[in-house]
Amino acid sequence: MSRCPVGEVQEVQEDVQEELIDFRSLDRELLAAVREDQKGRRENAAKLRATSQRLATYEEFRDIVLACHLKPLDQKEKRGTGRQTWNPWCPLATTPHPSPSNHPSSPPVP
């Protein structure tokens, strides 16, 4: 039975630590590669569709390719949920807005 000197054990431990795999980093790298591959396939499919449509200008072709990541609206999104508030910070007015004719600083209208 032979014993390893302490220095050799430390070298072996350092080598093992250098060889450890950072799975989080590997996972992020894999996800980025998959997304890039999906983007390339999606753009290529859009290019093929655009060339089959025989578009008049390059700008139309380019617009189709640039918009290939967009998805069509589904029925819920098309219907909406009722009245849309365009400015959520402004309370709904129950009184009419002042017109120029009844504004205090305007001259009276004959």
mmCIF file of N, CA and C in Angstrom:
data_model
loop_
_atom_site.group_PDB
_atom_site.id
_atom_site.type_symbol
_atom_site.label_atom_id
_atom_site.label_comp_id
_atom_site.label_asym_id
_atom_site.label_seq_id
_atom_site.Cartn_x
_atom_site.Cartn_y
_atom_site.Cartn_z
ATOM 1 N N MET A 1 0.836 -1.159 0.000
ATOM 2 C CA MET A 1 0.000 0.000 0.000
ATOM 3 C C MET A 1 0.892 1.236 0.000
ATOM 4 N N SER A 2 0.786 2.038 -1.076
ATOM 5 C CA SER A 2 1.629 3.221 -1.171
ATOM 6 C C SER A 2 0.802 4.466 -0.926
ATOM 7 N N ARG A 3 1.439 5.429 -0.371
ATOM 8 C CA ARG A 3 0.777 6.699 -0.060
ATOM 9 C C ARG A 3 1.259 7.773 -1.014
ATOM 10 N N CYS A 4 0.299 8.680 -1.408
ATOM 11 C CA CYS A 4 0.638 9.800 -2.277
ATOM 12 C C CYS A 4 1.077 10.961 -1.411
ATOM 13 N N PRO A 5 2.089 11.637 -1.839
ATOM 14 C CA PRO A 5 2.476 12.837 -1.099
ATOM 15 C C PRO A 5 1.363 13.883 -1.200
ATOM 16 N N VAL A 6 1.310 14.776 -0.237
ATOM 17 C CA VAL A 6 0.269 15.794 -0.141
ATOM 18 C C VAL A 6 0.261 16.693 -1.380
ATOM 19 N N GLY A 7 1.379 17.031 -1.907
ATOM 20 C CA GLY A 7 1.460 17.900 -3.081
ATOM 21 C C GLY A 7 0.777 17.284 -4.290
ATOM 22 N N GLU A 8 0.937 15.978 -4.482
ATOM 23 C CA GLU A 8 0.311 15.311 -5.629
ATOM 24 C C GLU A 8 -1.219 15.271 -5.480
ATOM 25 N N VAL A 9 -1.699 15.083 -4.255
ATOM 26 C CA VAL A 9 -3.141 15.061 -4.014
ATOM 27 C C VAL A 9 -3.743 16.425 -4.349
ATOM 28 N N GLN A 10 -3.065 17.496 -3.966
ATOM 29 C CA GLN A 10 -3.561 18.838 -4.267
ATOM 30 C C GLN A 10 -3.590 19.091 -5.775
ATOM 31 N N GLU A 11 -2.584 18.613 -6.507
ATOM 32 C CA GLU A 11 -2.565 18.777 -7.960
ATOM 33 C C GLU A 11 -3.726 18.036 -8.609
ATOM 34 N N VAL A 12 -4.014 16.836 -8.125
ATOM 35 C CA VAL A 12 -5.113 16.055 -8.669
ATOM 36 C C VAL A 12 -6.438 16.763 -8.393
ATOM 37 N N GLN A 13 -6.614 17.313 -7.196
ATOM 38 C CA GLN A 13 -7.840 18.026 -6.866
ATOM 39 C C GLN A 13 -8.004 19.273 -7.741
ATOM 40 N N GLU A 14 -6.922 19.998 -7.993
ATOM 41 C CA GLU A 14 -6.986 21.181 -8.842
ATOM 42 C C GLU A 14 -7.351 20.798 -10.269
ATOM 43 N N ASP A 15 -6.787 19.694 -10.776
ATOM 44 C CA ASP A 15 -7.120 19.230 -12.123
ATOM 45 C C ASP A 15 -8.590 18.861 -12.227
ATOM 46 N N VAL A 16 -9.148 18.206 -11.203
ATOM 47 C CA VAL A 16 -10.550 17.808 -11.204
ATOM 48 C C VAL A 16 -11.431 19.052 -11.180
ATOM 49 N N GLN A 17 -11.076 20.061 -10.389
ATOM 50 C CA GLN A 17 -11.873 21.278 -10.317
ATOM 51 C C GLN A 17 -11.854 22.035 -11.643
ATOM 52 N N GLU A 18 -10.731 22.018 -12.368
ATOM 53 C CA GLU A 18 -10.660 22.677 -13.662
ATOM 54 C C GLU A 18 -11.526 21.971 -14.693
ATOM 55 N N GLU A 19 -11.739 20.674 -14.542
ATOM 56 C CA GLU A 19 -12.496 19.888 -15.496
ATOM 57 C C GLU A 19 -13.998 19.871 -15.190
ATOM 58 N N LEU A 20 -14.431 20.474 -14.082
ATOM 59 C CA LEU A 20 -15.858 20.513 -13.768
ATOM 60 C C LEU A 20 -16.607 21.312 -14.822
ATOM 61 N N ILE A 21 -17.794 20.871 -15.143
ATOM 62 C CA ILE A 21 -18.589 21.506 -16.174
ATOM 63 C C ILE A 21 -19.563 22.489 -15.531
ATOM 64 N N ASP A 22 -19.601 23.674 -16.071
ATOM 65 C CA ASP A 22 -20.558 24.687 -15.609
ATOM 66 C C ASP A 22 -21.844 24.471 -16.405
ATOM 67 N N PHE A 23 -22.789 23.737 -15.820
ATOM 68 C CA PHE A 23 -24.007 23.365 -16.530
ATOM 69 C C PHE A 23 -24.909 24.565 -16.817
ATOM 70 N N ARG A 24 -24.908 25.558 -15.956
ATOM 71 C CA ARG A 24 -25.723 26.752 -16.213
ATOM 72 C C ARG A 24 -25.235 27.483 -17.453
ATOM 73 N N SER A 25 -23.929 27.633 -17.534
ATOM 74 C CA SER A 25 -23.349 28.291 -18.696
ATOM 75 C C SER A 25 -23.591 27.464 -19.959
ATOM 76 N N LEU A 26 -23.454 26.175 -19.845
ATOM 77 C CA LEU A 26 -23.689 25.283 -20.970
ATOM 78 C C LEU A 26 -25.156 25.340 -21.416
ATOM 79 N N ASP A 27 -26.073 25.402 -20.463
ATOM 80 C CA ASP A 27 -27.494 25.486 -20.767
ATOM 81 C C ASP A 27 -27.817 26.806 -21.479
ATOM 82 N N ARG A 28 -27.259 27.914 -20.989
ATOM 83 C CA ARG A 28 -27.482 29.213 -21.634
ATOM 84 C C ARG A 28 -26.947 29.210 -23.063
ATOM 85 N N GLU A 29 -25.779 28.633 -23.238
ATOM 86 C CA GLU A 29 -25.179 28.570 -24.564
ATOM 87 C C GLU A 29 -26.031 27.723 -25.513
ATOM 88 N N LEU A 30 -26.546 26.606 -25.014
ATOM 89 C CA LEU A 30 -27.394 25.738 -25.828
ATOM 90 C C LEU A 30 -28.695 26.447 -26.210
ATOM 91 N N LEU A 31 -29.335 27.120 -25.250
ATOM 92 C CA LEU A 31 -30.581 27.837 -25.537
ATOM 93 C C LEU A 31 -30.358 28.943 -26.568
ATOM 94 N N ALA A 32 -29.242 29.647 -26.455
ATOM 95 C CA ALA A 32 -28.934 30.709 -27.420
ATOM 96 C C ALA A 32 -28.733 30.113 -28.813
ATOM 97 N N ALA A 33 -28.066 28.973 -28.894
ATOM 98 C CA ALA A 33 -27.838 28.329 -30.183
ATOM 99 C C ALA A 33 -29.157 27.834 -30.784
ATOM 100 N N VAL A 34 -30.044 27.294 -29.956
ATOM 101 C CA VAL A 34 -31.345 26.819 -30.438
ATOM 102 C C VAL A 34 -32.176 27.984 -30.942
ATOM 103 N N ARG A 35 -32.190 29.097 -30.191
ATOM 104 C CA ARG A 35 -32.952 30.281 -30.626
ATOM 105 C C ARG A 35 -32.410 30.828 -31.948
ATOM 106 N N GLU A 36 -31.100 30.864 -32.070
ATOM 107 C CA GLU A 36 -30.487 31.356 -33.299
ATOM 108 C C GLU A 36 -30.837 30.447 -34.478
ATOM 109 N N ASP A 37 -30.850 29.143 -34.246
ATOM 110 C CA ASP A 37 -31.217 28.193 -35.292
ATOM 111 C C ASP A 37 -32.688 28.370 -35.690
ATOM 112 N N GLN A 38 -33.564 28.537 -34.701
ATOM 113 C CA GLN A 38 -34.983 28.757 -34.998
ATOM 114 C C GLN A 38 -35.180 30.036 -35.795
ATOM 115 N N LYS A 39 -34.458 31.083 -35.425
ATOM 116 C CA LYS A 39 -34.558 32.359 -36.129
ATOM 117 C C LYS A 39 -34.115 32.189 -37.584
ATOM 118 N N GLY A 40 -33.027 31.482 -37.798
ATOM 119 C CA GLY A 40 -32.531 31.260 -39.157
ATOM 120 C C GLY A 40 -33.523 30.474 -40.000
ATOM 121 N N ARG A 41 -34.118 29.425 -39.416
ATOM 122 C CA ARG A 41 -35.115 28.631 -40.145
ATOM 123 C C ARG A 41 -36.358 29.461 -40.462
ATOM 124 N N ARG A 42 -36.798 30.272 -39.489
ATOM 125 C CA ARG A 42 -37.987 31.105 -39.681
ATOM 126 C C ARG A 42 -37.741 32.135 -40.794
ATOM 127 N N GLU A 43 -36.560 32.775 -40.789
ATOM 128 C CA GLU A 43 -36.235 33.761 -41.805
ATOM 129 C C GLU A 43 -36.101 33.110 -43.176
ATOM 130 N N ASN A 44 -35.515 31.915 -43.232
ATOM 131 C CA ASN A 44 -35.375 31.235 -44.512
ATOM 132 C C ASN A 44 -36.743 30.876 -45.085
ATOM 133 N N ALA A 45 -37.651 30.395 -44.230
ATOM 134 C CA ALA A 45 -39.003 30.074 -44.692
ATOM 135 C C ALA A 45 -39.703 31.332 -45.201
ATOM 136 N N ALA A 46 -39.506 32.461 -44.527
ATOM 137 C CA ALA A 46 -40.116 33.717 -44.961
ATOM 138 C C ALA A 46 -39.529 34.159 -46.298
ATOM 139 N N LYS A 47 -38.242 33.960 -46.495
ATOM 140 C CA LYS A 47 -37.617 34.307 -47.772
ATOM 141 C C LYS A 47 -38.197 33.465 -48.897
ATOM 142 N N LEU A 48 -38.376 32.181 -48.643
ATOM 143 C CA LEU A 48 -38.942 31.305 -49.671
ATOM 144 C C LEU A 48 -40.375 31.706 -50.007
ATOM 145 N N ARG A 49 -41.176 32.037 -48.975
ATOM 146 C CA ARG A 49 -42.548 32.497 -49.221
ATOM 147 C C ARG A 49 -42.549 33.800 -50.016
ATOM 148 N N ALA A 50 -41.653 34.711 -49.650
ATOM 149 C CA ALA A 50 -41.602 36.015 -50.310
ATOM 150 C C ALA A 50 -41.181 35.878 -51.771
ATOM 151 N N THR A 51 -40.242 35.011 -52.060
ATOM 152 C CA THR A 51 -39.819 34.847 -53.455
ATOM 153 C C THR A 51 -40.903 34.189 -54.289
ATOM 154 N N SER A 52 -41.718 33.334 -53.681
ATOM 155 C CA SER A 52 -42.794 32.704 -54.447
ATOM 156 C C SER A 52 -43.935 33.694 -54.733
ATOM 157 N N GLN A 53 -44.010 34.792 -53.989
ATOM 158 C CA GLN A 53 -45.060 35.794 -54.202
ATOM 159 C C GLN A 53 -44.704 36.786 -55.312
ATOM 160 N N ARG A 54 -43.483 36.759 -55.771
ATOM 161 C CA ARG A 54 -43.012 37.651 -56.838
ATOM 162 C C ARG A 54 -43.336 39.117 -56.513
ATOM 163 N N LEU A 55 -42.729 39.593 -55.471
ATOM 164 C CA LEU A 55 -42.972 40.960 -54.999
ATOM 165 C C LEU A 55 -42.371 41.987 -55.947
ATOM 166 N N ALA A 56 -42.942 43.182 -55.932
ATOM 167 C CA ALA A 56 -42.522 44.230 -56.865
ATOM 168 C C ALA A 56 -41.193 44.866 -56.463
ATOM 169 N N THR A 57 -40.959 45.032 -55.148
ATOM 170 C CA THR A 57 -39.751 45.727 -54.712
ATOM 171 C C THR A 57 -39.018 44.924 -53.646
ATOM 172 N N TYR A 58 -37.760 45.292 -53.484
ATOM 173 C CA TYR A 58 -36.961 44.659 -52.445
ATOM 174 C C TYR A 58 -37.488 45.026 -51.056
ATOM 175 N N GLU A 59 -38.030 46.229 -50.900
ATOM 176 C CA GLU A 59 -38.546 46.667 -49.607
ATOM 177 C C GLU A 59 -39.682 45.767 -49.136
ATOM 178 N N GLU A 60 -40.544 45.344 -50.065
ATOM 179 C CA GLU A 60 -41.622 44.422 -49.695
ATOM 180 C C GLU A 60 -41.049 43.083 -49.222
ATOM 181 N N PHE A 61 -40.042 42.597 -49.945
ATOM 182 C CA PHE A 61 -39.369 41.354 -49.558
ATOM 183 C C PHE A 61 -38.749 41.494 -48.175
ATOM 184 N N ARG A 62 -38.054 42.595 -47.979
ATOM 185 C CA ARG A 62 -37.371 42.848 -46.701
ATOM 186 C C ARG A 62 -38.369 42.948 -45.552
ATOM 187 N N ASP A 63 -39.496 43.609 -45.781
ATOM 188 C CA ASP A 63 -40.524 43.746 -44.749
ATOM 189 C C ASP A 63 -41.084 42.382 -44.345
ATOM 190 N N ILE A 64 -41.281 41.493 -45.313
ATOM 191 C CA ILE A 64 -41.794 40.157 -44.998
ATOM 192 C C ILE A 64 -40.797 39.397 -44.142
ATOM 193 N N VAL A 65 -39.523 39.483 -44.502
ATOM 194 C CA VAL A 65 -38.498 38.766 -43.749
ATOM 195 C C VAL A 65 -38.353 39.354 -42.341
ATOM 196 N N LEU A 66 -38.384 40.678 -42.231
ATOM 197 C CA LEU A 66 -38.242 41.313 -40.912
ATOM 198 C C LEU A 66 -39.434 41.050 -40.003
ATOM 199 N N ALA A 67 -40.603 40.804 -40.595
ATOM 200 C CA ALA A 67 -41.808 40.576 -39.794
ATOM 201 C C ALA A 67 -42.103 39.094 -39.576
ATOM 202 N N CYS A 68 -41.183 38.223 -39.935
ATOM 203 C CA CYS A 68 -41.470 36.788 -39.859
ATOM 204 C C CYS A 68 -41.610 36.294 -38.415
ATOM 205 N N HIS A 69 -41.137 37.037 -37.442
ATOM 206 C CA HIS A 69 -41.256 36.603 -36.043
ATOM 207 C C HIS A 69 -42.645 36.919 -35.468
ATOM 208 N N LEU A 70 -43.442 37.717 -36.168
ATOM 209 C CA LEU A 70 -44.773 38.078 -35.682
ATOM 210 C C LEU A 70 -45.754 36.932 -35.901
ATOM 211 N N LYS A 71 -46.682 36.789 -34.972
ATOM 212 C CA LYS A 71 -47.698 35.752 -35.077
ATOM 213 C C LYS A 71 -49.060 36.418 -35.239
ATOM 214 N N PRO A 72 -49.983 35.780 -35.975
ATOM 215 C CA PRO A 72 -51.310 36.387 -36.136
ATOM 216 C C PRO A 72 -52.071 36.425 -34.819
ATOM 217 N N LEU A 73 -52.997 37.374 -34.712
ATOM 218 C CA LEU A 73 -53.830 37.492 -33.518
ATOM 219 C C LEU A 73 -54.821 36.339 -33.463
ATOM 220 N N ASP A 74 -55.130 35.882 -32.254
ATOM 221 C CA ASP A 74 -56.179 34.871 -32.130
ATOM 222 C C ASP A 74 -57.517 35.574 -31.895
ATOM 223 N N GLN A 75 -58.594 34.811 -31.822
ATOM 224 C CA GLN A 75 -59.935 35.394 -31.722
ATOM 225 C C GLN A 75 -60.107 36.258 -30.481
ATOM 226 N N LYS A 76 -59.558 35.858 -29.352
ATOM 227 C CA LYS A 76 -59.691 36.657 -28.124
ATOM 228 C C LYS A 76 -59.053 38.029 -28.307
ATOM 229 N N GLU A 77 -57.894 38.059 -28.935
ATOM 230 C CA GLU A 77 -57.198 39.334 -29.117
ATOM 231 C C GLU A 77 -57.913 40.219 -30.127
ATOM 232 N N LYS A 78 -58.570 39.623 -31.113
ATOM 233 C CA LYS A 78 -59.281 40.403 -32.118
ATOM 234 C C LYS A 78 -60.537 41.044 -31.557
ATOM 235 N N ARG A 79 -61.246 40.318 -30.707
ATOM 236 C CA ARG A 79 -62.495 40.837 -30.141
ATOM 237 C C ARG A 79 -62.254 41.979 -29.181
ATOM 238 N N GLY A 80 -61.227 41.895 -28.393
ATOM 239 C CA GLY A 80 -60.964 42.919 -27.396
ATOM 240 C C GLY A 80 -61.793 42.672 -26.148
ATOM 241 N N THR A 81 -61.607 43.495 -25.167
ATOM 242 C CA THR A 81 -62.298 43.308 -23.897
ATOM 243 C C THR A 81 -63.241 44.469 -23.601
ATOM 244 N N GLY A 82 -63.663 45.187 -24.603
ATOM 245 C CA GLY A 82 -64.575 46.303 -24.350
ATOM 246 C C GLY A 82 -63.903 47.618 -24.650
ATOM 247 N N ARG A 83 -64.243 48.594 -23.842
ATOM 248 C CA ARG A 83 -63.716 49.933 -24.066
ATOM 249 C C ARG A 83 -62.248 50.004 -23.672
ATOM 250 N N GLN A 84 -61.450 50.550 -24.557
ATOM 251 C CA GLN A 84 -60.021 50.669 -24.301
ATOM 252 C C GLN A 84 -59.712 52.067 -23.804
ATOM 253 N N THR A 85 -58.952 52.165 -22.738
ATOM 254 C CA THR A 85 -58.531 53.444 -22.207
ATOM 255 C C THR A 85 -57.208 53.802 -22.860
ATOM 256 N N TRP A 86 -57.202 54.865 -23.610
ATOM 257 C CA TRP A 86 -55.985 55.239 -24.321
ATOM 258 C C TRP A 86 -54.972 55.894 -23.400
ATOM 259 N N ASN A 87 -55.441 56.615 -22.414
ATOM 260 C CA ASN A 87 -54.540 57.247 -21.464
ATOM 261 C C ASN A 87 -54.974 56.820 -20.066
ATOM 262 N N PRO A 88 -54.367 55.784 -19.510
ATOM 263 C CA PRO A 88 -54.815 55.288 -18.218
ATOM 264 C C PRO A 88 -54.562 56.262 -17.068
ATOM 265 N N TRP A 89 -53.713 57.257 -17.269
ATOM 266 C CA TRP A 89 -53.406 58.197 -16.193
ATOM 267 C C TRP A 89 -54.406 59.339 -16.130
ATOM 268 N N CYS A 90 -55.185 59.497 -17.161
ATOM 269 C CA CYS A 90 -56.174 60.559 -17.195
ATOM 270 C C CYS A 90 -57.524 59.984 -16.775
ATOM 271 N N PRO A 91 -58.163 60.540 -15.740
ATOM 272 C CA PRO A 91 -59.463 60.003 -15.325
ATOM 273 C C PRO A 91 -60.510 60.267 -16.402
ATOM 274 N N LEU A 92 -61.511 59.403 -16.458
ATOM 275 C CA LEU A 92 -62.577 59.581 -17.433
ATOM 276 C C LEU A 92 -63.356 60.856 -17.101
ATOM 277 N N ALA A 93 -63.567 61.670 -18.098
ATOM 278 C CA ALA A 93 -64.243 62.951 -17.896
ATOM 279 C C ALA A 93 -65.753 62.731 -17.942
ATOM 280 N N THR A 94 -66.435 63.245 -16.923
ATOM 281 C CA THR A 94 -67.900 63.156 -16.914
ATOM 282 C C THR A 94 -68.508 64.457 -17.410
ATOM 283 N N THR A 95 -67.713 65.535 -17.428
ATOM 284 C CA THR A 95 -68.198 66.813 -17.933
ATOM 285 C C THR A 95 -67.581 67.048 -19.302
ATOM 286 N N PRO A 96 -68.244 67.804 -20.157
ATOM 287 C CA PRO A 96 -67.687 68.037 -21.497
ATOM 288 C C PRO A 96 -66.412 68.867 -21.411
ATOM 289 N N HIS A 97 -65.534 68.626 -22.365
ATOM 290 C CA HIS A 97 -64.298 69.395 -22.428
ATOM 291 C C HIS A 97 -64.630 70.827 -22.833
ATOM 292 N N PRO A 98 -63.898 71.795 -22.303
ATOM 293 C CA PRO A 98 -64.181 73.185 -22.684
ATOM 294 C C PRO A 98 -63.829 73.416 -24.147
ATOM 295 N N SER A 99 -64.723 74.051 -24.843
ATOM 296 C CA SER A 99 -64.454 74.392 -26.233
ATOM 297 C C SER A 99 -63.889 75.799 -26.258
ATOM 298 N N PRO A 100 -63.311 76.198 -27.353
ATOM 299 C CA PRO A 100 -62.741 77.551 -27.399
ATOM 300 C C PRO A 100 -63.782 78.634 -27.164
ATOM 301 N N SER A 101 -65.039 78.356 -27.476
ATOM 302 C CA SER A 101 -66.064 79.397 -27.325
ATOM 303 C C SER A 101 -66.431 79.630 -25.862
ATOM 304 N N ASN A 102 -66.313 78.610 -24.988
ATOM 305 C CA ASN A 102 -66.676 78.834 -23.592
ATOM 306 C C ASN A 102 -65.461 78.819 -22.668
ATOM 307 N N HIS A 103 -64.285 78.997 -23.227
ATOM 308 C CA HIS A 103 -63.072 79.070 -22.425
ATOM 309 C C HIS A 103 -62.995 80.451 -21.792
ATOM 310 N N PRO A 104 -62.613 80.570 -20.492
ATOM 311 C CA PRO A 104 -62.629 81.867 -19.808
ATOM 312 C C PRO A 104 -61.764 82.922 -20.437
ATOM 313 N N SER A 105 -60.659 82.563 -21.088
ATOM 314 C CA SER A 105 -59.772 83.585 -21.634
ATOM 315 C C SER A 105 -60.135 83.987 -23.057
ATOM 316 N N SER A 106 -61.112 83.306 -23.656
ATOM 317 C CA SER A 106 -61.484 83.658 -25.031
ATOM 318 C C SER A 106 -62.567 84.747 -25.028
ATOM 319 N N PRO A 107 -62.584 85.563 -26.050
ATOM 320 C CA PRO A 107 -63.601 86.609 -26.127
ATOM 321 C C PRO A 107 -64.966 85.984 -26.374
ATOM 322 N N PRO A 108 -66.022 86.621 -25.943
ATOM 323 C CA PRO A 108 -67.360 86.058 -26.155
ATOM 324 C C PRO A 108 -67.683 85.922 -27.622
ATOM 325 N N VAL A 109 -68.382 84.836 -27.941
ATOM 326 C CA VAL A 109 -68.774 84.575 -29.309
ATOM 327 C C VAL A 109 -70.136 85.205 -29.561
ATOM 328 N N PRO A 110 -70.281 86.003 -30.611
ATOM 329 C CA PRO A 110 -71.572 86.667 -30.856
ATOM 330 C C PRO A 110 -72.636 85.712 -31.337
#
